[in-house]
Coordinates of C-alpha atoms in Angstrom, one line a residue:
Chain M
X1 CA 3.3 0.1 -33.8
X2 CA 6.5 0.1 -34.7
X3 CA 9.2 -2.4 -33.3
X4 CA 11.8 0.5 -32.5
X5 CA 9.3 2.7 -30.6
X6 CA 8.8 0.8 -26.9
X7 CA 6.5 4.0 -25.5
X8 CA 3.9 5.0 -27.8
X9 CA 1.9 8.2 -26.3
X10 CA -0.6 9.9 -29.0
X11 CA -3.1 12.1 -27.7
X12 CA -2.8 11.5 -24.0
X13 CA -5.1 13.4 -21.8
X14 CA -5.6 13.5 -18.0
X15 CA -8.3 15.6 -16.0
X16 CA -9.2 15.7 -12.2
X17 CA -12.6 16.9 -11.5
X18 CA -12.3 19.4 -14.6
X19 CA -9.0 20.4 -14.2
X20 CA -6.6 19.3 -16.9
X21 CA -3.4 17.5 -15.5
X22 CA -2.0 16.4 -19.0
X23 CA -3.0 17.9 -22.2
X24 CA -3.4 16.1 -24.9
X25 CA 0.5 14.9 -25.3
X26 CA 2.3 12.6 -27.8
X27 CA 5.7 11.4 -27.7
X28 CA 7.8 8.3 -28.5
X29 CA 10.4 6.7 -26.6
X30 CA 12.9 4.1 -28.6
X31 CA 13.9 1.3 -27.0
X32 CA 17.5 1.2 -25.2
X33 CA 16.8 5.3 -25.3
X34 CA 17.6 7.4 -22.1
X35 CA 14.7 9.6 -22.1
X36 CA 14.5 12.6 -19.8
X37 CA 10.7 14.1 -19.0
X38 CA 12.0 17.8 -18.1
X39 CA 9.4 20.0 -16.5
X40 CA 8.3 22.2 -13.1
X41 CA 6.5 21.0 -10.3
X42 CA 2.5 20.1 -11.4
X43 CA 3.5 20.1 -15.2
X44 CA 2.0 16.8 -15.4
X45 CA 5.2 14.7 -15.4
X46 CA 4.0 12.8 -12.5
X47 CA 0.9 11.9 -13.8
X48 CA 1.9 11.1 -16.9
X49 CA 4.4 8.2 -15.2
X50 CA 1.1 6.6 -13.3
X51 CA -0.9 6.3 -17.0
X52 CA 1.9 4.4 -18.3
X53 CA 2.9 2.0 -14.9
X54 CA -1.3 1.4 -15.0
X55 CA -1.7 3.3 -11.7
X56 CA -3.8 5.9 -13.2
X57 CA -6.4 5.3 -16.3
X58 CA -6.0 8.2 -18.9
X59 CA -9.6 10.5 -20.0
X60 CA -8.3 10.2 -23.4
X61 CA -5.8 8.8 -26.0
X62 CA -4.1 6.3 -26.9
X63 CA -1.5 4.4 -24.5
X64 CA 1.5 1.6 -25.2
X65 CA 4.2 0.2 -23.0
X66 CA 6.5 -2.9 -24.4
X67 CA 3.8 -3.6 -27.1
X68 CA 1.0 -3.3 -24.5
X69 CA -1.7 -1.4 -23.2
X70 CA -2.1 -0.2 -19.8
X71 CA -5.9 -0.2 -19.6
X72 CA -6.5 -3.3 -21.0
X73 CA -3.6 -5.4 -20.3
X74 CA -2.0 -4.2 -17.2
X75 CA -0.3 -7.0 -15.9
X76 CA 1.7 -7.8 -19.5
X77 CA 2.4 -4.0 -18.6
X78 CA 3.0 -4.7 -15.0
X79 CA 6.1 -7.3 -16.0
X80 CA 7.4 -4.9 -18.7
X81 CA 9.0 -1.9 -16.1
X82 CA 10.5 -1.4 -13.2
X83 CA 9.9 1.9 -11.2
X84 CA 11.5 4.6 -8.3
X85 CA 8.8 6.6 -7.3
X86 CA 8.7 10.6 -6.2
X87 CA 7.9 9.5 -2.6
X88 CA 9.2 6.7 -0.7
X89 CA 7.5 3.9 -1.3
X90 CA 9.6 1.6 0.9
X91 CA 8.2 -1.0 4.1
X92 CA 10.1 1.2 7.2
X93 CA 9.1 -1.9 9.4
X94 CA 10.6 -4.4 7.3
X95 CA 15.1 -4.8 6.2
X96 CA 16.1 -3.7 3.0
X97 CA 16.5 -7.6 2.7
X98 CA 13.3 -7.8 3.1
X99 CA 12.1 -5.2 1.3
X100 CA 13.5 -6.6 -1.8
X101 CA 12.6 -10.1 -1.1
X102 CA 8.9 -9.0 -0.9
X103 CA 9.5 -7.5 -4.5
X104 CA 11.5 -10.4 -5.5
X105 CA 8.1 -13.0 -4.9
X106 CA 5.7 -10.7 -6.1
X107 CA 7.7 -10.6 -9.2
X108 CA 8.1 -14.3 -9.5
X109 CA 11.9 -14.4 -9.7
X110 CA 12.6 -17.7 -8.6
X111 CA 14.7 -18.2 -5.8
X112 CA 18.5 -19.6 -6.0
X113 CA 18.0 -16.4 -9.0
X114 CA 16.5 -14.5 -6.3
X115 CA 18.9 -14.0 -3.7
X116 CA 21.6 -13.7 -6.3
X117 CA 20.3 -11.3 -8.2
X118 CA 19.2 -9.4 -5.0
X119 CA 22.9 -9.4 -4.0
X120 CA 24.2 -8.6 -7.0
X121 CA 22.1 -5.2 -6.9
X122 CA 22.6 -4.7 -3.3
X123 CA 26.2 -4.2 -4.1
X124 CA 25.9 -2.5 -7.0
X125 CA 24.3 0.4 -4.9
X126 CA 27.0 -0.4 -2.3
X127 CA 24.3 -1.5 0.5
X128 CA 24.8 -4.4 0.9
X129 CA 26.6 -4.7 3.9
X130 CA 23.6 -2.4 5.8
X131 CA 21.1 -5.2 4.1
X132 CA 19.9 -6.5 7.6
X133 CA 18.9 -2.8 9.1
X134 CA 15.2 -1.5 9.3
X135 CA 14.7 0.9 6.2
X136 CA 13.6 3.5 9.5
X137 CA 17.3 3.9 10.1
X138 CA 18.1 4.7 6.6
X139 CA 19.1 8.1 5.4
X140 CA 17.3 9.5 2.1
X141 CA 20.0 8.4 -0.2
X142 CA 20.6 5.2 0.8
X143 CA 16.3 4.5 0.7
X144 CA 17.1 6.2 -2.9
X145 CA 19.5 3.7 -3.7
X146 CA 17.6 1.2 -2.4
X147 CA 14.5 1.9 -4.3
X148 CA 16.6 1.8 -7.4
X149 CA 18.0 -1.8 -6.7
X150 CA 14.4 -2.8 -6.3
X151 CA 13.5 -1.9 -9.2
X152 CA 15.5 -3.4 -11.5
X153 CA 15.5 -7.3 -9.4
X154 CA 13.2 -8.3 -11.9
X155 CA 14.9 -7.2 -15.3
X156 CA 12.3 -4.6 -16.5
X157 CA 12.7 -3.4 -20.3
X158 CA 11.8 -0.1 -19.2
X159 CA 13.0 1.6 -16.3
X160 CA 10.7 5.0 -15.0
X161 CA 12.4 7.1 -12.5
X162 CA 10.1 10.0 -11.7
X163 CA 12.7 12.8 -9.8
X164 CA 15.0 9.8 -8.8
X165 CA 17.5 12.8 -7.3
X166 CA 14.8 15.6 -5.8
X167 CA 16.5 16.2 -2.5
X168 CA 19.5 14.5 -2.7
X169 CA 23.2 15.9 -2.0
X170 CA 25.2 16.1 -5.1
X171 CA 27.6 13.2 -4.9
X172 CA 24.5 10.9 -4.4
X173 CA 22.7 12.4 -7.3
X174 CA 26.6 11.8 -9.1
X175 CA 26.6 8.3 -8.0
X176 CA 23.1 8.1 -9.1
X177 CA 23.1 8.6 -12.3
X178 CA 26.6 6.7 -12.8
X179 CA 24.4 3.3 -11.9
X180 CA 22.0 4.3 -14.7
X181 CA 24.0 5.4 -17.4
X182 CA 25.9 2.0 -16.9
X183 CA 22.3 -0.3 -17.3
X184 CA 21.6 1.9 -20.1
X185 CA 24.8 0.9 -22.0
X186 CA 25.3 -2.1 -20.7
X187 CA 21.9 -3.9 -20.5
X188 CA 20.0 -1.6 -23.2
X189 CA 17.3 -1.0 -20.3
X190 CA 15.2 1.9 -21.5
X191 CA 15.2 4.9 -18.9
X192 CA 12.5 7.2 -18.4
X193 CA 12.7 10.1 -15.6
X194 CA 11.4 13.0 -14.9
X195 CA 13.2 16.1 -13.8
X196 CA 13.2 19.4 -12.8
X197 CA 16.9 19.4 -12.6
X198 CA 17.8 20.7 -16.4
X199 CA 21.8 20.8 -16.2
X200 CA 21.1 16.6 -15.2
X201 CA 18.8 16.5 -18.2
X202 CA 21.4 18.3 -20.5
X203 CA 24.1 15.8 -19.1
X204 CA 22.8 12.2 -19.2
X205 CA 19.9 11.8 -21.9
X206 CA 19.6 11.5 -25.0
X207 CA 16.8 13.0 -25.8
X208 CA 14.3 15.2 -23.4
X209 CA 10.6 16.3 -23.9
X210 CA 10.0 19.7 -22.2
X211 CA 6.3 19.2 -20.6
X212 CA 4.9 22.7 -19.2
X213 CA 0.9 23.0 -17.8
X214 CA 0.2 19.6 -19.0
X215 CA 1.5 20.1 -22.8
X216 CA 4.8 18.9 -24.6
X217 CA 6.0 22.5 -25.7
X218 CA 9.4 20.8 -27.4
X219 CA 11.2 17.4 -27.7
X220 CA 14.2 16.5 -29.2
X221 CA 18.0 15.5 -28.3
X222 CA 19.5 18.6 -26.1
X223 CA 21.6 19.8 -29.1
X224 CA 18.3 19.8 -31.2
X225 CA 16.6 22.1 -28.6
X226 CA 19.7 24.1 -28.4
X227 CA 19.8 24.8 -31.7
X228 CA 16.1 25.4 -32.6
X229 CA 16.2 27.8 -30.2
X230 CA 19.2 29.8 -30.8
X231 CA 21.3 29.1 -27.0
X232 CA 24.2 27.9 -26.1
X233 CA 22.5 25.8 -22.8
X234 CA 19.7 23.8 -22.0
X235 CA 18.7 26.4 -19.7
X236 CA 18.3 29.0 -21.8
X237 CA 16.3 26.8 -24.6
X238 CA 13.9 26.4 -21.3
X239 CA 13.6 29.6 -20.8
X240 CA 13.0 30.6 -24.4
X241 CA 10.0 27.8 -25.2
X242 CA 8.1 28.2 -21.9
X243 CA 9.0 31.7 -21.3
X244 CA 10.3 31.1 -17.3
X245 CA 12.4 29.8 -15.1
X246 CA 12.1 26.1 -14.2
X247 CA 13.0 27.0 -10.4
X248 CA 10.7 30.0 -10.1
X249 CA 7.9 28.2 -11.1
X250 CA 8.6 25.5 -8.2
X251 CA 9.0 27.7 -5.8
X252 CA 5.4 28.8 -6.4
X253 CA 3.6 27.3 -3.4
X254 CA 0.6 27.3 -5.1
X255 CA 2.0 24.7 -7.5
X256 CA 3.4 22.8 -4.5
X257 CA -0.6 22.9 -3.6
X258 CA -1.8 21.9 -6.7
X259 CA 0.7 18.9 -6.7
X260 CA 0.1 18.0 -3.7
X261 CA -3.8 17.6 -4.6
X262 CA -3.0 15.6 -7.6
X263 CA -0.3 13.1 -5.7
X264 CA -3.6 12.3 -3.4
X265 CA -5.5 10.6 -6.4
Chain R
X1 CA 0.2 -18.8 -3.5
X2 CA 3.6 -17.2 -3.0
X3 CA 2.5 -13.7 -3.4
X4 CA -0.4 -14.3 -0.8
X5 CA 2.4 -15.9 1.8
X6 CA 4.7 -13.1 1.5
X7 CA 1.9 -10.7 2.1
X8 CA 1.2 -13.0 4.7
X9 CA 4.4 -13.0 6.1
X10 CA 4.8 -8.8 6.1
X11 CA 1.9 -8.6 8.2
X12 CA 3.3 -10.7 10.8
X13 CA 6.9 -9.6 10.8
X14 CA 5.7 -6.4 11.3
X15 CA 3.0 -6.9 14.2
X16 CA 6.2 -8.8 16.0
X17 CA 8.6 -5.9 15.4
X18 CA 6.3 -3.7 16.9
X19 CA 5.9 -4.7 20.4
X20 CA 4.3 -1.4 22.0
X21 CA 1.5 -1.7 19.8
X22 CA 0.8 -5.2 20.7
X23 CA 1.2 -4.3 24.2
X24 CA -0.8 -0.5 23.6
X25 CA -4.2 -3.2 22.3
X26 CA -4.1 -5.5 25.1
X27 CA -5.3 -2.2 27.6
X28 CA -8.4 -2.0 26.6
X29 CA -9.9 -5.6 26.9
X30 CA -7.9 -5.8 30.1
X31 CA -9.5 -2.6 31.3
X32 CA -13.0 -3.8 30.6
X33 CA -12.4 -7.2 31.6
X34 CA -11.3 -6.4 34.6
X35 CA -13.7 -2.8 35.3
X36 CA -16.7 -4.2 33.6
X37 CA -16.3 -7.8 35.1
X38 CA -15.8 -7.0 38.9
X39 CA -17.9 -3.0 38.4
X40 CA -21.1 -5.2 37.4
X41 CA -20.2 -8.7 39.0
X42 CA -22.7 -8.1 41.8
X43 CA -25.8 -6.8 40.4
X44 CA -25.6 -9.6 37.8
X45 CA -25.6 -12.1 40.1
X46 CA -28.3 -10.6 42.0
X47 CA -30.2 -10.0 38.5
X48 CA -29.9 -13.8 38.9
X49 CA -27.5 -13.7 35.7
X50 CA -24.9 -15.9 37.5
X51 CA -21.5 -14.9 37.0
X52 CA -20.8 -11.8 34.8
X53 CA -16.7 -12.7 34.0
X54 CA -18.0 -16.0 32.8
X55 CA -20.3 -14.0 30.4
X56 CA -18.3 -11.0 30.0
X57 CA -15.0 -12.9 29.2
X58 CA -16.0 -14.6 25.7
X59 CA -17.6 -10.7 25.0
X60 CA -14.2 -9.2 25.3
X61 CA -12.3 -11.6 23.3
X62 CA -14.6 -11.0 20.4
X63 CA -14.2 -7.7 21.2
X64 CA -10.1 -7.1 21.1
X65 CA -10.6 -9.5 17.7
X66 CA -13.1 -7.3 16.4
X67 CA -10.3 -4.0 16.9
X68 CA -7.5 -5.8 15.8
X69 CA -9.0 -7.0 12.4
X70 CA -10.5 -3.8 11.5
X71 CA -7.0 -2.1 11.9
X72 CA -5.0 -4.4 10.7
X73 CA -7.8 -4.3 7.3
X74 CA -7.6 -0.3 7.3
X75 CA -3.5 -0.4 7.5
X76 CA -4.3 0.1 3.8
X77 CA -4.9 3.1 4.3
X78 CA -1.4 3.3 6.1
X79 CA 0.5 2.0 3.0
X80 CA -0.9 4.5 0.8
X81 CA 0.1 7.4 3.3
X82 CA 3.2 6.3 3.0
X83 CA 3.8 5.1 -0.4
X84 CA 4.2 1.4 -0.2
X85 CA 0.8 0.2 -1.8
X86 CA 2.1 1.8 -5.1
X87 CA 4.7 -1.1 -5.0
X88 CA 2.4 -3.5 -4.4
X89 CA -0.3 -2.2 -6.9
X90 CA 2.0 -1.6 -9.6
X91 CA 3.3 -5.8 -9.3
X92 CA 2.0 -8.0 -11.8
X93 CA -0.2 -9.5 -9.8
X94 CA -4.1 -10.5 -9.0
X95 CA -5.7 -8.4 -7.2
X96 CA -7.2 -11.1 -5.7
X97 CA -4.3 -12.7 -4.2
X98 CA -3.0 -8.7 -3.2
X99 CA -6.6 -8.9 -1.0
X100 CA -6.1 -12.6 0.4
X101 CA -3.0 -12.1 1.8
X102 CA -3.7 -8.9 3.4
X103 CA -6.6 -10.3 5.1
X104 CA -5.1 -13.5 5.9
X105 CA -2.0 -11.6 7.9
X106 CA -4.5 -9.4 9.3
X107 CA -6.5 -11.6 10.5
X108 CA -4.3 -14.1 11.9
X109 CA -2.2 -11.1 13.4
X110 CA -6.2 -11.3 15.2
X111 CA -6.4 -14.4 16.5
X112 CA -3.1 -13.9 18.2
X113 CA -4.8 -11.2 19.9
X114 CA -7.8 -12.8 20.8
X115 CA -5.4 -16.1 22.1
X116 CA -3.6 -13.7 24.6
X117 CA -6.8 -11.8 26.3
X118 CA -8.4 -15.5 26.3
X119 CA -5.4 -16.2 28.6
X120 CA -5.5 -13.0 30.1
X121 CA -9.8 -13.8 31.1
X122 CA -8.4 -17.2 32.2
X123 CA -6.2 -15.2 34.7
X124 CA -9.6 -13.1 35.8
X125 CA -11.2 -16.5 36.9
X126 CA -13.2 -17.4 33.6
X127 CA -13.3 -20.9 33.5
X128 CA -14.8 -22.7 29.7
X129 CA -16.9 -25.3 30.1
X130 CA -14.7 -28.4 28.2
X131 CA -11.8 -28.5 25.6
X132 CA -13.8 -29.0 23.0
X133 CA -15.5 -26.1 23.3
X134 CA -12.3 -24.1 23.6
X135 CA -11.2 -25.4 20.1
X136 CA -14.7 -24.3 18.2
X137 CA -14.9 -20.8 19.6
X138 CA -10.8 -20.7 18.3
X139 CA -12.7 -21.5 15.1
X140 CA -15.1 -19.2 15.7
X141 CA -12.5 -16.4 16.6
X142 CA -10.9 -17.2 13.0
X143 CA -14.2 -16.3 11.2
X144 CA -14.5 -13.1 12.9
X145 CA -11.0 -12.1 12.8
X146 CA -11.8 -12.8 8.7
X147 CA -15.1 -11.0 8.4
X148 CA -13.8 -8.0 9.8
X149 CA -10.7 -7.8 8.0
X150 CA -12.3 -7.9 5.0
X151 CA -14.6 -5.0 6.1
X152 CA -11.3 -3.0 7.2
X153 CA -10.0 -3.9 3.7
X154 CA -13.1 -2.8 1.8
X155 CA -13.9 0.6 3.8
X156 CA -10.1 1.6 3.5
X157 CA -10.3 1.1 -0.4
X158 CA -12.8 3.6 -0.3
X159 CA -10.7 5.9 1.8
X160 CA -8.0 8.8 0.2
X161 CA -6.5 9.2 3.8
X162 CA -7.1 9.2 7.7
X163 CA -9.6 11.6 7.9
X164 CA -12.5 9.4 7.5
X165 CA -10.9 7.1 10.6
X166 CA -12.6 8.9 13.7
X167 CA -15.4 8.6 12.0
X168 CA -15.2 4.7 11.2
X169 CA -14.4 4.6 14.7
X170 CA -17.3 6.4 16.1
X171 CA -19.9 5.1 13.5
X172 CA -18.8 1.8 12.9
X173 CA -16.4 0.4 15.7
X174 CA -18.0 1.4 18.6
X175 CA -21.6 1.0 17.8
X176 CA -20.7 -2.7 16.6
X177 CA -19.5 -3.7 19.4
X178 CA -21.5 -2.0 21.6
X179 CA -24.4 -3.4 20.2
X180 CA -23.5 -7.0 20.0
X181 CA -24.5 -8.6 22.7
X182 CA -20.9 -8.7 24.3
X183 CA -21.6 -7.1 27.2
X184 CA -25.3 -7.8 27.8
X185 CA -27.6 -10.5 26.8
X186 CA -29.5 -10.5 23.8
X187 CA -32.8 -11.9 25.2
X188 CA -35.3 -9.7 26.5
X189 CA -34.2 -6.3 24.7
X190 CA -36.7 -3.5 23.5
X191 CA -37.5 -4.5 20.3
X192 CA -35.6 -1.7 17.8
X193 CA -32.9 -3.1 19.9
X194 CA -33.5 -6.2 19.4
X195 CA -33.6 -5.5 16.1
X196 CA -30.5 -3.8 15.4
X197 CA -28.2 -6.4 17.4
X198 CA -29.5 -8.9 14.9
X199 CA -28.2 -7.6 11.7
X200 CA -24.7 -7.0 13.3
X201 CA -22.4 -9.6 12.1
X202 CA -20.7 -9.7 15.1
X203 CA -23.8 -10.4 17.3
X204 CA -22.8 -13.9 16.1
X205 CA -19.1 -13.7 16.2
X206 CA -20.1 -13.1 20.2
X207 CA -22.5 -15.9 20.5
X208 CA -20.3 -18.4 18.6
X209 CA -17.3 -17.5 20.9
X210 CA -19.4 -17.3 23.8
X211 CA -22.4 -20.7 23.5
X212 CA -18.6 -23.2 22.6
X213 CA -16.6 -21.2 25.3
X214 CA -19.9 -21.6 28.0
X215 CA -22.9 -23.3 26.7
X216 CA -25.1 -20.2 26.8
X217 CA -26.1 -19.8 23.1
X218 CA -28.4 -16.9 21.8
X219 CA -28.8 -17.8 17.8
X220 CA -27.0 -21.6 17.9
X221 CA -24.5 -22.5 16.7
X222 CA -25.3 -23.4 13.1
X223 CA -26.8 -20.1 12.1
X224 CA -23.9 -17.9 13.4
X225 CA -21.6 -20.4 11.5
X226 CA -23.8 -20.0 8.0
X227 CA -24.4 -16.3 9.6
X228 CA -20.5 -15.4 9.7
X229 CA -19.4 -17.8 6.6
X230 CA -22.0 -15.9 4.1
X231 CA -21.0 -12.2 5.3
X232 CA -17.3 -13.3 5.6
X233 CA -17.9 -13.9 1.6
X234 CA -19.9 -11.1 0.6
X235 CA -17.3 -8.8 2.0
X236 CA -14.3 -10.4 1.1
X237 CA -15.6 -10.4 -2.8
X238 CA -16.9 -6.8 -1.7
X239 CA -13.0 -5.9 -0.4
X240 CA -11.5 -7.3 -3.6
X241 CA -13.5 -5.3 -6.1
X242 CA -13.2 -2.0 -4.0
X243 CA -9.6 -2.9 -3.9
X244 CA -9.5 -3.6 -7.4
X245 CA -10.7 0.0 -8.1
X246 CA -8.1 2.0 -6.4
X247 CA -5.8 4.6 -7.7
X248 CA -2.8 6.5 -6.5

């Protein structure tokens, strides 16, 4: 592999029980890039994020995260990244203290480290004051924020966000991607998300992959996309490769079915 | 070790911090300690069984151990409902350990159980026969409240969701315990019977708790010890490779 490239993806194919989730992609990611996955509900974004974080073994293709592959070495994997998830994936029962503590020891940060570091990103997302409360009494932004601190206690290399804003009200999802464009300049953490949001994709990456029914249809920086196809906006250039709307497609329920099937394996 | 402690530790914090359910699981032993013990009292004693609380008792503490390990071994199933297993699975580390500490907090979360309807039977006039005894069925509680963690671990590994749970419960739960030997004794049962309550593991969970508690043994003591050690293993390995298997 090459030393620049810190996601290798070549021929990456996913099925459920015959149906195909993710087609046959390739892509690269550089390291330090900020690397938006741009798609509609059940275009395989999701599933594409558990092949690489080693939650999900691929059908086919080849796989490599930090120099490493997920199928055979998934804990060298496992200490490359840190990762938000769609769904919550916080302990309701236990603080956010806590919450990050249990992440800090399963990590192996040591401890004087631990509880600096865990401060450190505690106020960064501006919670630290509410660090003794039960995660039950949180609102969606702040478990959002919280889920973000977590992630990065450990110093990953690579940072995968998969929707980190889906539901949130605009000055969190502001706020949100202020913390991440500031650990992508100034700790040269790779970002990966996932998005249905294209105007956020336009704004912060660099570059963005357009993934629709499981294939890569077009990947490049936004300007690059904008200019092979002829538009002055992001949105257009999505509507002119996949031929529809991002939103209607979402608002299809029986994609919100199909996802829904495919979150439960 | 560390990973296994703090697993450890999550288990517990959260049994503590949730009070009604600690309180919900103590009805049902208490129930049948107290409906079952004084219902059947009399035509035990005239069956020339002696007293049934003094056999009942050690029945029901296996009994609220069995419940509590199983659920704290399916909360798996929880985690994955709502989303935290994908932190833990996603951490760089064993598998193993992930299983260990799981079943360790379950199970001692267990034993705490099993302590507090022990006091409870003491209440209900069960009386054990020395202190000695006392401290080997407490040993004997531990191996149970292991055993069937691990079996909660390994059949929630297996599970996508909580459909699957009524029928654990009917299938599994229930017919366990009722066919244990905690209620009745073992000696003297129609064969298939017979039969059936000595394959279940927890016949000798019972009789351990119940022969160091009382002095009436069914098995003895060394073969539910190698009994409940060798299953205790089996599942625990069994657990850990299911475990080791799952996607999200």
């Amino acid at each position: 592999m090459s030393n620049e490239n810190i996601i290798q993806v070549k021929n990456l194919t996913k099925k459920f029980n015959g149906f195909v989730a993710v087609d046959n992609i390739s892509f690269n990611i550089k390291k330090g890039e900020f690397f938006a996955f741009l798609g509609p509900n059940g275009a395989g974004k999701t599933t594409t994020i558990k092949i690489l974080t080693t939650l999900l073994l691929p059908s086919n293709g080849e796989v490599n995260v930090n120099g490493f592959n997920p199928v055979t070495q998934q804990n060298e994997v496992r200490c490359s990244f840190g990762i938000v998830f769609q769904d919550q994936s916080l302990d309701d029962e236990l603080t956010a203290y806590e919450n990050m503590e249990y992440h800090g020891v399963l990590y192996k940060v040591p401890n004087p480290l631990r509880n600096k570091r865990i401060k450190e990103l505690l106020e960064m997302v501006e919670l630290w004051e509410r660090r003794n409360d039960l995660i039950k009494k949180y609102s969606g932004g702040m478990k959002r924020r919280l889920e973000i601190a977590r992630g990065l206690l450990h110093h990953p290399k690579i940072f995968f966000l998969d929707e980190p804003t889906l539901g949130l009200d605009p000055q969190t999802r502001n706020k949100i991607w202020e913390y991440l464009k500031n650990l992508n300049q100034k700790e040269q953490i790779t970002l990966f998300f996932t998005t249905q949001y294209i105007e956020e994709a336009e704004k912060v990456s660099q570059k963005v992959a357009i993934i629709d029914h499981g294939k890569i249809i077009a990947n490049g920086t936004p300007s690059q996309l904008k200019t092979q196809t002829k538009t002055n906006s992001l949105v257009e250039a999505f509507l002119k490769l996949t031929g529809h709307d991002i939103r209607l497609e979402s608002a299809n329920p029986l994609d919100h079915l199909k996802m829904h099937h495919l979150r439960r394996h | 070790m560390s990973t296994i402690y703090i697993l450890w530790l999550r288990q517990i914090k959260r049994c503590l911090r949730s009070k009604s359910r600690i309180i919900g699981s103590l009805g049902q032993p208490i129930l049948f300690l107290f409906a079952l013990g004084f219902g059947f009292g009399p035509i035990f004693q005239r069956a020339g069984q002696g007293n049934y609380i003094q056999f009942l008792a050690p029945g029901i503490i296996t009994m609220s151990v069995l419940f509590t390990s199983i659920f704290s071994g399916i909360e798996i199933i929880w985690d994955r409902e709502f989303g935290f297993l994908k932190e833990t699975l996603v951490a760089p580390v064993p598998r193993l350990e992930i299983v260990l500490g799981k079943t360790l907090g379950g199970a001692t979360v267990a034993i705490f159980q099993g302590i507090i309807v022990f006091l409870i039977s003491l209440l209900a006039g069960f009386k054990p026969v020395n202190p000695t005894g006392v401290f080997f069925a407490f040993l004997f509680m531990i191996l149970t409240a292991l055993l069937f963690t691990s079996l909660g671990t390994a059949i929630a590994s297996l599970l996508d969701d909580m459909h699957g749970f009524q029928l654990i419960m009917n299938f599994l739960i229930m017919p366990l315990f009722f066919l244990s030997g905690a209620m009745f004794p073992l000696s003297g049962l129609p064969n298939t019977i017979s039969k059936i309550t000595s394959v279940n593991p927890l016949s000798y969970g019972v009789d351990g708790i119940r022969g160091n508690l009382t002095g009436l043994w069914h098995f003895g003591l060394t073969t539910d010890f190698m009994v409940l050690i060798i299953v205790t293993l089996i599942l625990l390995s069994l657990g850990s490779y299911l475990f080791s298997k799952i996607q999200v």
